CSV table of C-alpha atoms and ligand atoms in Angstrom, one decimal:
chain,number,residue,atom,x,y,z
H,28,UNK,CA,-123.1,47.3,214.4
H,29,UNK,CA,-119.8,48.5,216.9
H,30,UNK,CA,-119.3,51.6,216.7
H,31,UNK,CA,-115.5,52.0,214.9
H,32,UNK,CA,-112.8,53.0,217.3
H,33,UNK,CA,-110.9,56.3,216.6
H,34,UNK,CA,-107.8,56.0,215.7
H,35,UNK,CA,-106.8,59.5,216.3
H,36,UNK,CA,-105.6,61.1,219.3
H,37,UNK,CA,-108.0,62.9,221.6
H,38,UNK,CA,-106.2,65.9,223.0
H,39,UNK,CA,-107.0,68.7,225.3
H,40,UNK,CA,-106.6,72.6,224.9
H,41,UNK,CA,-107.8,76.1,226.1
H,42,UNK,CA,-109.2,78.3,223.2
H,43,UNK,CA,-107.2,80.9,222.7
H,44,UNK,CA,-108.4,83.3,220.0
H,45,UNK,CA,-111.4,83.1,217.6
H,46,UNK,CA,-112.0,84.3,214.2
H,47,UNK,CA,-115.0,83.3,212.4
H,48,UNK,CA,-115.1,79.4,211.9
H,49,UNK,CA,-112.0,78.5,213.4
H,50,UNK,CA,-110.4,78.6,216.7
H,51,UNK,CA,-107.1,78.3,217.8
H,52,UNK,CA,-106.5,75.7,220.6
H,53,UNK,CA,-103.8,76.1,222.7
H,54,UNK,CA,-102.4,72.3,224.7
H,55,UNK,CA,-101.0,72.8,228.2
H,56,UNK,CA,-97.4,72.2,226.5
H,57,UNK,CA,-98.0,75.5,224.7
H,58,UNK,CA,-98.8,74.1,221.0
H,59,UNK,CA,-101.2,75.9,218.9
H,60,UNK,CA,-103.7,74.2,216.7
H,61,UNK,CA,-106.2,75.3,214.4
H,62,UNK,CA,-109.2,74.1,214.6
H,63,UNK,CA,-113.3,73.5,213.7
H,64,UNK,CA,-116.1,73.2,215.1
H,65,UNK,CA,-119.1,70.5,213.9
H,66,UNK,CA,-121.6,70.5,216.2
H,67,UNK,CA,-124.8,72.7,217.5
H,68,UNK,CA,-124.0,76.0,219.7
H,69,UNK,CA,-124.9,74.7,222.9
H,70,UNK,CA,-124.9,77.2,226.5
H,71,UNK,CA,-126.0,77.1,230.0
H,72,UNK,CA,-129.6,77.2,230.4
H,73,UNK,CA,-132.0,78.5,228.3
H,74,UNK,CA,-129.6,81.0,226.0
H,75,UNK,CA,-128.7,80.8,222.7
H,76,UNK,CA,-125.3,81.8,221.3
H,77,UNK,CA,-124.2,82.6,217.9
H,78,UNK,CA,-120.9,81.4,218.8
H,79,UNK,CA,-120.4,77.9,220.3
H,80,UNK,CA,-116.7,78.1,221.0
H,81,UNK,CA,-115.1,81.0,223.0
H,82,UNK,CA,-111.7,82.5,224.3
H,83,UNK,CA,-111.4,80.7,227.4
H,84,UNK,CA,-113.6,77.4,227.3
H,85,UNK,CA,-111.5,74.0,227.6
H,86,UNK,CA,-111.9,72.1,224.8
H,87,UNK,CA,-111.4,67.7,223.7
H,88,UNK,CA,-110.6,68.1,220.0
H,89,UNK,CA,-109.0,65.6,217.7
H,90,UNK,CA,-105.8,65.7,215.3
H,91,UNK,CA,-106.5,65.5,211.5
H,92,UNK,CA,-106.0,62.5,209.9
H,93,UNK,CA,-104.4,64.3,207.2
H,94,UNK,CA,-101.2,67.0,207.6
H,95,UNK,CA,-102.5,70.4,206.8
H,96,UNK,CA,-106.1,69.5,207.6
H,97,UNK,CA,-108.2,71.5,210.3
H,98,UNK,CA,-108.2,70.0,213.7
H,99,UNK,CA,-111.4,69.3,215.2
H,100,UNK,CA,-113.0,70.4,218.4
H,101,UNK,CA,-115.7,67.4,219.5
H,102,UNK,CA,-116.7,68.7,223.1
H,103,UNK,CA,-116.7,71.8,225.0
H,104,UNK,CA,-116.2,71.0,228.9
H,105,UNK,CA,-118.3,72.4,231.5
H,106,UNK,CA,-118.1,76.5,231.8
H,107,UNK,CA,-116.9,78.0,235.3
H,108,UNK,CA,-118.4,81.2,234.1
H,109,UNK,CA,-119.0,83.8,230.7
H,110,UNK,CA,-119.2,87.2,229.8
H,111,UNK,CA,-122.0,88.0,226.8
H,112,UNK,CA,-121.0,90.4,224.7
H,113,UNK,CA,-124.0,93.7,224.6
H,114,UNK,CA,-125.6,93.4,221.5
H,115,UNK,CA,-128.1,90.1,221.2
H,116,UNK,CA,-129.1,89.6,217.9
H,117,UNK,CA,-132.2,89.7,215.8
H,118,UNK,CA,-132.3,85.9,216.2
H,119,UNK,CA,-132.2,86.5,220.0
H,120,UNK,CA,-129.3,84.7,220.5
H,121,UNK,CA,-126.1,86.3,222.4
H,122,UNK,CA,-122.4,86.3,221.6
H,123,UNK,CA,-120.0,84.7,224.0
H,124,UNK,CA,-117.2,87.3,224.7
H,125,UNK,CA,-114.8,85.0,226.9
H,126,UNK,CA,-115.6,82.1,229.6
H,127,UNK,CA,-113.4,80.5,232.5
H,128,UNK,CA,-112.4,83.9,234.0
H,129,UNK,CA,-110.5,84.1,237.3
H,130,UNK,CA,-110.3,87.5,237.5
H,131,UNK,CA,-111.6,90.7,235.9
H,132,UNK,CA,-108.8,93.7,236.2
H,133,UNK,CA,-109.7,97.1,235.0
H,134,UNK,CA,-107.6,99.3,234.1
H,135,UNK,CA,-108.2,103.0,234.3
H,136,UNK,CA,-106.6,106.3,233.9
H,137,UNK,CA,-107.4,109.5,235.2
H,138,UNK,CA,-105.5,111.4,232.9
H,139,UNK,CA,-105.4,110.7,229.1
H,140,UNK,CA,-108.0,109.5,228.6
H,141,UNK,CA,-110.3,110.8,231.5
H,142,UNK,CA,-112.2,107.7,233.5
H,143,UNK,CA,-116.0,108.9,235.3
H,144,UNK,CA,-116.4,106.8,238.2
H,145,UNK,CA,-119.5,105.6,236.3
H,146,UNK,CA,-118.0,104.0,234.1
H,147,UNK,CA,-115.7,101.9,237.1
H,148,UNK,CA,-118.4,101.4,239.1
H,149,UNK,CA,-120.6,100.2,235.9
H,150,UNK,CA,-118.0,97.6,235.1
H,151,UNK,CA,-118.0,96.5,238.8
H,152,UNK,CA,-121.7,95.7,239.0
H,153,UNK,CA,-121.5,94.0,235.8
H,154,UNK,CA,-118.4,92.0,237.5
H,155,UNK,CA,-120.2,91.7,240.7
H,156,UNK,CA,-123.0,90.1,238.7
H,157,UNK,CA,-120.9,87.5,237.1
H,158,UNK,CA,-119.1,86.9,240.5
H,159,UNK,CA,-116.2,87.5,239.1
H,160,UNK,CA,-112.9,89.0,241.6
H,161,UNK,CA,-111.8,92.6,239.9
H,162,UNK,CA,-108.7,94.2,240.8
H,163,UNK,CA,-108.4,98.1,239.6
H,164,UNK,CA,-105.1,99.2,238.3
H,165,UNK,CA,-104.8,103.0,238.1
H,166,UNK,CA,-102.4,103.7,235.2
H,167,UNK,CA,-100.5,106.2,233.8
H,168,UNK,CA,-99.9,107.7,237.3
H,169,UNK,CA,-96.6,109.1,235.9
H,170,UNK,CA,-98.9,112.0,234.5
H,171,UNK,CA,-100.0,112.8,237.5
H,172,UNK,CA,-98.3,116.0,239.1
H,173,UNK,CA,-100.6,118.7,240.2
H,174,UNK,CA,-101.8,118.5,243.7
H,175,UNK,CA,-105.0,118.4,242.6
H,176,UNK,CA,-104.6,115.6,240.4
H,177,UNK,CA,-102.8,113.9,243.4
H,178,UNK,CA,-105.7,114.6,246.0
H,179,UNK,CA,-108.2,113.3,242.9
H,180,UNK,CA,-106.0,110.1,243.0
H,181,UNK,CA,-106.1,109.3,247.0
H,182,UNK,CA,-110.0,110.1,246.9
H,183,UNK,CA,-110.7,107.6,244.1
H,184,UNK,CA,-108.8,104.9,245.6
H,185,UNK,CA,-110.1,105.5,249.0
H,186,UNK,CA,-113.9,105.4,247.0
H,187,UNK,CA,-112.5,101.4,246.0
H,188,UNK,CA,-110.8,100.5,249.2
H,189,UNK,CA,-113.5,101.5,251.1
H,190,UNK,CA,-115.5,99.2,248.9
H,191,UNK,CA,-113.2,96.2,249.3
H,192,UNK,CA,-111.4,96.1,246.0
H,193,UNK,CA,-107.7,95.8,245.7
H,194,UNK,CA,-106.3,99.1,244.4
H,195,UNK,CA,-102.7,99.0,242.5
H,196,UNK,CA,-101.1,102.5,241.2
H,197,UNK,CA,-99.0,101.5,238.1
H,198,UNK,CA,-97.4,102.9,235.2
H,199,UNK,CA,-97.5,100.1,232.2
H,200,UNK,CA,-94.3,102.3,230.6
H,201,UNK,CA,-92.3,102.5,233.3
H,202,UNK,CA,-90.0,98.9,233.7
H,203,UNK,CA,-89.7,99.5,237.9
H,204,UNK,CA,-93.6,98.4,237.9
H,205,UNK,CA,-92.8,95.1,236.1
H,206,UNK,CA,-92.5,92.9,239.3
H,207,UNK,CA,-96.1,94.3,240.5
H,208,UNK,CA,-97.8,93.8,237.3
H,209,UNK,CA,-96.3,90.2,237.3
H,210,UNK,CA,-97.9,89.0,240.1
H,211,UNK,CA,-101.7,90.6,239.6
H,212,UNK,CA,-101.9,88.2,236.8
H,213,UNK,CA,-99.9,85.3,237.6
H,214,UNK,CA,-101.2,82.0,236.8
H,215,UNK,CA,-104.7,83.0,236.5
H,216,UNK,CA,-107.4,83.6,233.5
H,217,UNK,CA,-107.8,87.6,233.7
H,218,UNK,CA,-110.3,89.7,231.5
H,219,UNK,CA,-108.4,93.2,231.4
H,220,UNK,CA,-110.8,95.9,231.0
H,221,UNK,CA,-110.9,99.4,230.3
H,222,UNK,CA,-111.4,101.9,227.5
H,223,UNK,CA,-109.5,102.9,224.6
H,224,UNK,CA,-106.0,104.0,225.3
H,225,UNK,CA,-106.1,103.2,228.6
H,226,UNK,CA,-102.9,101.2,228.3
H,227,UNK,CA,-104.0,97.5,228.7
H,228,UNK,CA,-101.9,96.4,225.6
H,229,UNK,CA,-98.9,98.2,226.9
H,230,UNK,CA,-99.7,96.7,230.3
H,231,UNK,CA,-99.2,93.1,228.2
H,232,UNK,CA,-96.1,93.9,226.4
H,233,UNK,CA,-94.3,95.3,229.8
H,234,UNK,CA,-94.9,91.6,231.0
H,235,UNK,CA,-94.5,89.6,228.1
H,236,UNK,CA,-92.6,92.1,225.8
H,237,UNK,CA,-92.2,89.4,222.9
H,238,UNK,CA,-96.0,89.3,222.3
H,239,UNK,CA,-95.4,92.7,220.9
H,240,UNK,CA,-99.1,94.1,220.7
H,241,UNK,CA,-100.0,96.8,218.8
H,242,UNK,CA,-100.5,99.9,220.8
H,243,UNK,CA,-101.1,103.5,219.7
H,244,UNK,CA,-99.9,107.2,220.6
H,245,UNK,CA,-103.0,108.5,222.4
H,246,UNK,CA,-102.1,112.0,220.8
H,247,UNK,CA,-103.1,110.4,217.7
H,248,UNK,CA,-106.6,110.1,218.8
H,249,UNK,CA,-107.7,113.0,220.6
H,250,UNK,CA,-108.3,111.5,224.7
H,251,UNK,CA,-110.4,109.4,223.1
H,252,UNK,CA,-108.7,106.2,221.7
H,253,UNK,CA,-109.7,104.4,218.7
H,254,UNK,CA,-109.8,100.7,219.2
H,255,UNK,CA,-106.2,99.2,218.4
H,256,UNK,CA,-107.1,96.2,219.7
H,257,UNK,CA,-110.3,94.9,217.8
H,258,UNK,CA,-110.7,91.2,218.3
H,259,UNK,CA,-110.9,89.0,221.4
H,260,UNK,CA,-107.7,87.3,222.3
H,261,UNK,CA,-106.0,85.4,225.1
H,262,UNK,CA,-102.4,86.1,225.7
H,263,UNK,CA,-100.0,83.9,228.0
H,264,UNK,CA,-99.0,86.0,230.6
H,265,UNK,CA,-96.9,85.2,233.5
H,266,UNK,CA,-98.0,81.4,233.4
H,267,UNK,CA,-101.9,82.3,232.9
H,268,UNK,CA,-103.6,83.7,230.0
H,269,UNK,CA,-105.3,87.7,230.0
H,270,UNK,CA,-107.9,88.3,227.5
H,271,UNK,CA,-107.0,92.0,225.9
H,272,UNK,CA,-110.5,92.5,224.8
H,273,UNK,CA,-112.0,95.0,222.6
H,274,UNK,CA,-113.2,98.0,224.2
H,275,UNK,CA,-115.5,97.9,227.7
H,276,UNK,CA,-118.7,98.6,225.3
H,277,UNK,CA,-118.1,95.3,224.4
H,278,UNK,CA,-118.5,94.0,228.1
H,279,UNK,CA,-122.1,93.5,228.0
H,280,UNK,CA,-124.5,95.0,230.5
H,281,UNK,CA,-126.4,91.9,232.5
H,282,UNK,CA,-129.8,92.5,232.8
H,283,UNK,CA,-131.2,92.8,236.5
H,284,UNK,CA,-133.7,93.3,238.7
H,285,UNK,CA,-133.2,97.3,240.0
H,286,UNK,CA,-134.4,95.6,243.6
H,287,UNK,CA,-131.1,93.7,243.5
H,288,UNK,CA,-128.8,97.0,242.6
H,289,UNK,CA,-127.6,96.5,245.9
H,290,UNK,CA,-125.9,93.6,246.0
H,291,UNK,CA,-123.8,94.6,243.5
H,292,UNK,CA,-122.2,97.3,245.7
H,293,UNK,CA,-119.9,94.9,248.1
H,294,UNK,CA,-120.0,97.5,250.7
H,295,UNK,CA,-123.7,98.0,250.7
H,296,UNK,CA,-124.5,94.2,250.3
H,297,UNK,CA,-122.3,93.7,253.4
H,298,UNK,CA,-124.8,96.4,255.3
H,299,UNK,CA,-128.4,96.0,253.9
H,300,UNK,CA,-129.3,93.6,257.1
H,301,UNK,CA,-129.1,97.2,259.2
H,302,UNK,CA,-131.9,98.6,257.2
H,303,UNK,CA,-135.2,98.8,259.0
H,304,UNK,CA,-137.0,98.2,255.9
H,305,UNK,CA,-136.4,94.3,254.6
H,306,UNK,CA,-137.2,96.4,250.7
H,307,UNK,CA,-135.5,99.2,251.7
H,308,UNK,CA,-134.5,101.0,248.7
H,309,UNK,CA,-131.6,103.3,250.3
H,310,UNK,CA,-133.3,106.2,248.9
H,311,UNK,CA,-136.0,108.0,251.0
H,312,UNK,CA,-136.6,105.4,253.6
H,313,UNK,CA,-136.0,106.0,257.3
H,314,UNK,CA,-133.2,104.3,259.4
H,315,UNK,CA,-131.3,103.3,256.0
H,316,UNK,CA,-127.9,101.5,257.0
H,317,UNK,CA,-126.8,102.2,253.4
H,318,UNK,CA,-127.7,106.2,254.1
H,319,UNK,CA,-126.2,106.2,257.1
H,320,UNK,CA,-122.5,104.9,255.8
H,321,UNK,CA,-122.5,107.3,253.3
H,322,UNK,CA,-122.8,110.0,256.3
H,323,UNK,CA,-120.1,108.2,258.0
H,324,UNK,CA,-117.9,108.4,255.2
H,325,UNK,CA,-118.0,104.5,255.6
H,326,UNK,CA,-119.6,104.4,251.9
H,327,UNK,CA,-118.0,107.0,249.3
H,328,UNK,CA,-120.4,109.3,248.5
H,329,UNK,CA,-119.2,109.2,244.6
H,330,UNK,CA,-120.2,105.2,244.6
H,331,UNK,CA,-123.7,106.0,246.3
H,332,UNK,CA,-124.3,108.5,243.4
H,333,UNK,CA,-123.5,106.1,241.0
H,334,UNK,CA,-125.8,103.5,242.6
H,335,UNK,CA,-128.6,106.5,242.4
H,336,UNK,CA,-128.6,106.9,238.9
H,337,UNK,CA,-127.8,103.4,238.1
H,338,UNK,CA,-131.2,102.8,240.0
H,339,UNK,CA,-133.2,106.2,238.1
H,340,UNK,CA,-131.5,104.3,234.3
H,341,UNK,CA,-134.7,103.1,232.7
O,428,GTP,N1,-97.6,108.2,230.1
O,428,GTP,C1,-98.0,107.0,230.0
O,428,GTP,N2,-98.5,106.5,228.8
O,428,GTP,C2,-99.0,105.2,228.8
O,428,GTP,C3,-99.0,104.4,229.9
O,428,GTP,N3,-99.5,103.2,229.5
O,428,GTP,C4,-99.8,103.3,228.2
O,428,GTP,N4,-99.5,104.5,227.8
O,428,GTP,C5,-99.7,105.0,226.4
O,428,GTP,O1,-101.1,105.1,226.1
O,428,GTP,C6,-101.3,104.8,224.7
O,428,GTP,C7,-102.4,103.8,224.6
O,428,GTP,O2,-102.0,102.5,225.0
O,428,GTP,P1,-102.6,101.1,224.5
O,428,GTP,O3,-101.8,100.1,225.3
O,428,GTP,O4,-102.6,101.1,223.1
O,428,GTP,O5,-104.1,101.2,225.1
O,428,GTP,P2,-105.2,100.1,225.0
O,428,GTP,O6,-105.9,100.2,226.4
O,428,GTP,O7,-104.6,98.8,224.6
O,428,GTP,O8,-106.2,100.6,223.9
O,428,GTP,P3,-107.2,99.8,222.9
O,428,GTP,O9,-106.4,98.7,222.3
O,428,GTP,O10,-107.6,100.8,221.9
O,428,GTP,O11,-108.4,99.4,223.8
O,428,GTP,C8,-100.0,104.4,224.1
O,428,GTP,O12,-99.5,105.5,223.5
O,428,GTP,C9,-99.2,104.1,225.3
O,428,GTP,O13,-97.8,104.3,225.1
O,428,GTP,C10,-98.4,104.9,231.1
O,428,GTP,O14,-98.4,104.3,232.2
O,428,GTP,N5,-98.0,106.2,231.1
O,429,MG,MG1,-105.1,97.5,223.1
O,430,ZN,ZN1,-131.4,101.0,253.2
């Protein structure tokens, strides 16, 4: 028997949020459609995921036959890349946070609420490990007076220069920084990182201010923020889309092998070949490229510390 034709329309959208069974699709004319899923979860190689459909996968889905029905989503094109969310299930199977990214951009503050270079250089590796591009954005550099806070602030971004990633001062409240944050997201998928109160939600609004995301007086929370933003969601922004996710706990750590740390450090991948050892771990070994730098100044000590106990972690 021939198969029956559809009669429907076939059209094609980015997921743009998620909530339970449904997702909402977003066309390239900027129409929003609700839609459903019928299908098994499907993923790259051998992982399961308890979600089939995330923020930021392409999607073929058809119209409803019906006014009012649910749209629904037949295929899932191929994924450029994904970010797991930490926790795995009982099941074993993982939770897609968001797929397609361009660029990761962290946002961090050194001041309300305090950032530890452990936690940057954490999200890096994880980054590094997806081969995704990250940008940092220090914000909230208005609060930033003291000299010591000042001389804090050139150290940290020479730690991240040094490294090779793009550093931008900014403060998401003040309107002057508008053109700046414009273009670090323009026309490109971004993940924006970075913990509670940071400011990545007033970072959004300053660029699109019609959005109008909820955002919360860090007073309120004491340096510690509290989660305004609580689902994962992608938000046009200057002509791409940046996913305002919850919390970096919810970024998941990738699991790797220690012998690899490395490689994840851009500035010590790019010097590894000077090590006399081809397994040279860059901790007690003899005529260490890696050691060396770090005399030199050429590494910052603060990201070779980090590596260290990155490497002692169980
Ligand atoms: N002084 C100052 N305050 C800022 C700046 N950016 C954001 N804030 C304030 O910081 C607080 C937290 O900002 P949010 O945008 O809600 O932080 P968030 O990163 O979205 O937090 P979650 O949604 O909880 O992850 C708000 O009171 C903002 O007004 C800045 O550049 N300078
Ligand atoms: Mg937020
Ligand atoms: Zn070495």
């Amino acid at each position: 028997m021939a198969k029956k034709k559809l009669s429907v329309p076939l059209l094609q959208g980015i997921v743009t949020k998620t909530t339970g069974a449904h997702s909402q699709v977003t066309t390239d004319d900027g129409k929003k459609y609700v839609c459903t899923f019928q299908g098994k979860s499907r993923i790259d190689g051998n992982l399961r995921s308890t979600n089939p459909v995330a923020v930021g996968d392409r999607v073929d889905f058809l119209l409803p036959l019906q006014e009012g029905d649910l749209s629904v989503i037949q295929k899932v094109l191929p994924r450029k890349n994904y970010i797991l969310r930490k926790a795995i299930s009982y099941s074993g199977k993982v939770h897609i946070l968001c797929t397609n990214i361009d660029q990761a951009i962290l946002l961090f503050t050194l001041k309300q609420p305090h950032t530890t270079t452990g936690f940057i250089n954490r999200f890096l590796v994880i980054a590094e490990a997806y081969h995704i591009p990250t940008t940092l954005i220090i914000n909230k550099i208005d609060l930033l007076h003291t000299e010591e806070e000042l001389e804090k602030l050139a150290d940290i971004k020479t730690a991240y220069q040094l490294a090779g990633y793009p550093v931008v001062e900014l403060s998401a409240t003040d309107p002057s920084y508008l053109a700046t944050a414009k273009t670090l997201f323009a026309d490109k998928i971004s993940f924006l990182g970075g913990h509670s109160g940071a400011g990545k939600s007033t970072l959004i609004n300053l660029i699109e201010p019609d959005l109008n995301i909820r955002t919360h007086q860090i007073s309120d929370y004491n340096d510690k923020g509290m989660h305004t933003t609580t689902h994962t969601e992608m938000y046009n922004v200057a002509g791409g889309y940046v996913i305002d996710a919850p919390g970096i706990k919810e970024m998941g750590l990738v699991d790797f092998d220690k012998k690899i740390l490395s490689h994840y450090f851009p500035e010590m991948r790019s010097r590894i070949s000077g090590c006399k050892f081809n397994n040279c771990k860059h901790i007690n070994e003899p005529h260490c490229a890696i050691k060396e730098a770090v005399e030199t100044g050429e590494i910052h000590l603060s990201r070779y510390n980090s590596y260290l106990r990155m490497m002692e972690d169980e």
